[in-house]
Amino acid sequence: AISDEYVDLVNEEKIKAIQGRLVGIDDDGRLQLDTNCDTSDALSDIDYVICATGYKPNLHNFLSLEILSTLDYDHEDKFSPLTLAYNTLHPSLPNLAFCGLYKGPYMGVMDLQAQLAAKLMSGSMSIEDEAYKSALKTSETMRKSKPRQQFPHYYPDLIDTLVQVL
């Protein structure tokens, strides 16, 4: 959660954090949860429910199959669904950019991704073909690695890379 108070509220038991999967809501409003234990739990007397289910891209709902093929799109991949240079761009699609489409999006990275996209699309900067190829290869290697890292994008390195490109 992006909040200065969240951890304090959990510690004060004003927020109860529960790890599990919501499997249903009863007619009386009780939530049925699968908590990966032998039994399922039911919760009542709830003010709010925040379902942090993980991000699952739905780009196939609005991008053409041709574009998705160019981007090597995998709609089941929650961590990095596209092969993109600098997790932002593809040289074959110069008028399309993505910001925050990777596991663990942080505002600093998204800001730099937006700056990169704006500079390239405005023509105020360019990226050499070899640099694009290298960045795409890095993305592809990360996406295809087995086993996959929990956080494939190390935040400081990603920031440094984007700053160097800019």
Short mmCIF file of C-alpha atoms in Angstrom, two decimals:
data_model
loop_
_atom_site.label_atom_id
_atom_site.label_comp_id
_atom_site.label_asym_id
_atom_site.label_seq_id
_atom_site.Cartn_x
_atom_site.Cartn_y
_atom_site.Cartn_z
CA ALA A 1 0.00 0.00 0.00
CA ILE A 2 1.20 3.50 -0.75
CA SER A 3 0.42 5.14 2.57
CA ASP A 4 2.31 6.55 5.49
CA GLU A 5 -0.30 5.21 7.90
CA TYR A 6 -0.95 1.67 6.58
CA VAL A 7 1.60 -0.21 8.69
CA ASP A 8 0.63 1.72 11.82
CA LEU A 9 -3.06 0.93 11.23
CA VAL A 10 -2.26 -2.77 10.80
CA ASN A 11 -0.17 -2.73 13.99
CA GLU A 12 -3.02 -0.99 15.83
CA GLU A 13 -5.36 -3.68 14.45
CA LYS A 14 -7.55 -1.06 12.78
CA ILE A 15 -6.81 -2.85 9.50
CA LYS A 16 -6.73 -6.62 9.37
CA ALA A 17 -4.50 -7.89 6.57
CA ILE A 18 -5.43 -11.35 5.35
CA GLN A 19 -3.64 -13.29 2.67
CA GLY A 20 -5.96 -15.45 0.62
CA ARG A 21 -8.22 -15.62 -2.36
CA LEU A 22 -11.78 -14.31 -2.36
CA VAL A 23 -13.91 -17.20 -3.60
CA GLY A 24 -17.37 -15.83 -2.97
CA ILE A 25 -19.72 -13.51 -1.14
CA ASP A 26 -22.66 -14.96 0.73
CA ASP A 27 -26.14 -13.41 0.58
CA ASP A 28 -25.59 -12.00 4.07
CA GLY A 29 -22.40 -10.23 2.95
CA ARG A 30 -19.92 -12.64 4.51
CA LEU A 31 -16.80 -13.10 2.41
CA GLN A 32 -15.68 -16.65 1.68
CA LEU A 33 -11.88 -16.90 1.50
CA ASP A 34 -9.48 -19.61 0.47
CA THR A 35 -6.45 -18.98 2.67
CA ASN A 36 -4.41 -21.87 1.27
CA CYS A 37 -5.09 -23.83 4.44
CA ASP A 38 -7.09 -27.01 4.87
CA THR A 39 -10.19 -24.97 5.64
CA SER A 40 -11.74 -21.89 4.13
CA ASP A 41 -12.53 -18.86 6.23
CA ALA A 42 -15.52 -16.55 6.28
CA LEU A 43 -15.35 -12.89 7.27
CA SER A 44 -18.17 -10.61 8.33
CA ASP A 45 -18.49 -7.10 9.79
CA ILE A 46 -16.42 -5.64 6.97
CA ASP A 47 -16.23 -1.96 6.07
CA TYR A 48 -14.03 -2.20 2.96
CA VAL A 49 -12.42 -4.91 0.89
CA ILE A 50 -9.24 -4.30 -1.07
CA CYS A 51 -8.49 -7.15 -3.45
CA ALA A 52 -4.82 -7.02 -4.37
CA THR A 53 -5.17 -9.72 -6.98
CA GLY A 54 -2.13 -8.87 -9.01
CA TYR A 55 -2.04 -7.13 -12.32
CA LYS A 56 -3.11 -9.05 -15.38
CA PRO A 57 -2.85 -7.11 -18.63
CA ASN A 58 -5.77 -7.03 -21.04
CA LEU A 59 -3.99 -5.43 -23.98
CA HIS A 60 -5.55 -8.01 -26.31
CA ASN A 61 -8.87 -6.22 -25.78
CA PHE A 62 -7.75 -3.09 -27.62
CA LEU A 63 -4.47 -3.63 -29.51
CA SER A 64 -4.41 -5.42 -32.86
CA LEU A 65 -3.00 -8.93 -33.22
CA GLU A 66 -0.26 -7.51 -35.44
CA ILE A 67 0.89 -5.08 -32.74
CA LEU A 68 0.63 -7.75 -30.04
CA SER A 69 2.72 -10.11 -32.15
CA THR A 70 5.38 -7.44 -32.66
CA LEU A 71 5.51 -6.91 -28.89
CA ASP A 72 5.63 -10.68 -28.18
CA TYR A 73 2.57 -10.24 -25.93
CA ASP A 74 1.73 -12.86 -23.32
CA HIS A 75 -1.58 -12.03 -21.63
CA GLU A 76 -0.85 -14.51 -18.81
CA ASP A 77 2.45 -12.83 -17.88
CA LYS A 78 1.83 -10.59 -14.86
CA PHE A 79 5.48 -9.58 -14.51
CA SER A 80 6.47 -8.39 -17.96
CA PRO A 81 3.83 -9.11 -20.63
CA LEU A 82 5.70 -7.42 -23.50
CA THR A 83 9.19 -7.39 -24.95
CA LEU A 84 10.07 -3.71 -24.79
CA ALA A 85 13.25 -1.67 -24.93
CA TYR A 86 13.74 -0.04 -21.54
CA ASN A 87 10.38 -1.57 -20.54
CA THR A 88 8.81 1.27 -22.50
CA LEU A 89 9.22 1.12 -26.29
CA HIS A 90 9.55 -1.01 -29.37
CA PRO A 91 11.45 0.35 -32.39
CA SER A 92 8.87 -1.08 -34.81
CA LEU A 93 6.11 0.95 -33.16
CA PRO A 94 7.51 4.50 -32.81
CA ASN A 95 4.18 6.08 -31.78
CA LEU A 96 3.41 3.66 -28.95
CA ALA A 97 4.91 3.60 -25.46
CA PHE A 98 4.12 1.97 -22.14
CA CYS A 99 4.74 3.28 -18.63
CA GLY A 100 4.62 1.08 -15.54
CA LEU A 101 3.97 -2.16 -17.39
CA TYR A 102 6.33 -4.35 -15.36
CA LYS A 103 6.28 -5.99 -11.94
CA GLY A 104 6.74 -3.45 -9.18
CA PRO A 105 6.00 -0.17 -10.99
CA TYR A 106 7.50 2.75 -9.11
CA MET A 107 6.75 6.40 -9.73
CA GLY A 108 10.39 7.31 -10.45
CA VAL A 109 10.63 4.71 -13.21
CA MET A 110 7.25 5.64 -14.67
CA ASP A 111 8.25 9.31 -14.74
CA LEU A 112 11.46 8.49 -16.63
CA GLN A 113 9.57 6.17 -19.00
CA ALA A 114 7.14 9.02 -19.76
CA GLN A 115 10.04 11.42 -20.37
CA LEU A 116 11.70 8.91 -22.71
CA ALA A 117 8.49 8.38 -24.68
CA ALA A 118 7.82 12.12 -24.94
CA LYS A 119 11.36 12.90 -26.13
CA LEU A 120 11.36 10.14 -28.73
CA MET A 121 7.89 10.94 -30.03
CA SER A 122 8.63 14.67 -30.19
CA GLY A 123 11.87 14.03 -32.09
CA SER A 124 14.02 15.78 -29.48
CA MET A 125 16.10 12.62 -29.07
CA SER A 126 16.72 9.33 -30.84
CA ILE A 127 18.07 5.91 -29.94
CA GLU A 128 20.60 4.12 -32.11
CA ASP A 129 19.49 0.82 -33.67
CA GLU A 130 22.14 -1.17 -31.79
CA ALA A 131 21.03 0.30 -28.46
CA TYR A 132 17.42 -0.62 -29.26
CA LYS A 133 18.44 -4.18 -30.21
CA SER A 134 20.45 -4.59 -27.03
CA ALA A 135 17.60 -3.30 -24.85
CA LEU A 136 15.10 -5.61 -26.59
CA LYS A 137 17.45 -8.56 -26.10
CA THR A 138 17.73 -7.73 -22.39
CA SER A 139 13.93 -7.66 -22.11
CA GLU A 140 13.52 -10.92 -24.01
CA THR A 141 16.19 -12.68 -21.92
CA MET A 142 14.55 -11.54 -18.69
CA ARG A 143 11.10 -12.66 -19.85
CA LYS A 144 12.29 -16.10 -20.98
CA SER A 145 14.53 -16.89 -17.99
CA LYS A 146 13.71 -19.98 -15.94
CA PRO A 147 13.29 -19.84 -13.04
CA ARG A 148 12.08 -16.31 -13.13
CA GLN A 149 13.25 -13.78 -10.58
CA GLN A 150 10.62 -12.55 -8.16
CA PHE A 151 11.41 -8.96 -9.08
CA PRO A 152 13.07 -9.10 -12.49
CA HIS A 153 13.58 -5.33 -12.60
CA TYR A 154 16.06 -4.16 -9.99
CA TYR A 155 14.75 -0.67 -9.31
CA PRO A 156 18.07 1.25 -8.96
CA ASP A 157 19.49 -0.34 -12.13
CA LEU A 158 16.31 0.37 -14.07
CA ILE A 159 16.40 4.02 -12.96
CA ASP A 160 20.09 4.31 -13.85
CA THR A 161 19.52 2.79 -17.29
CA LEU A 162 16.66 5.18 -18.06
CA VAL A 163 18.67 8.18 -16.83
CA GLN A 164 21.61 7.18 -19.05
CA VAL A 165 19.34 6.80 -22.09
CA LEU A 166 17.78 10.21 -21.46
#
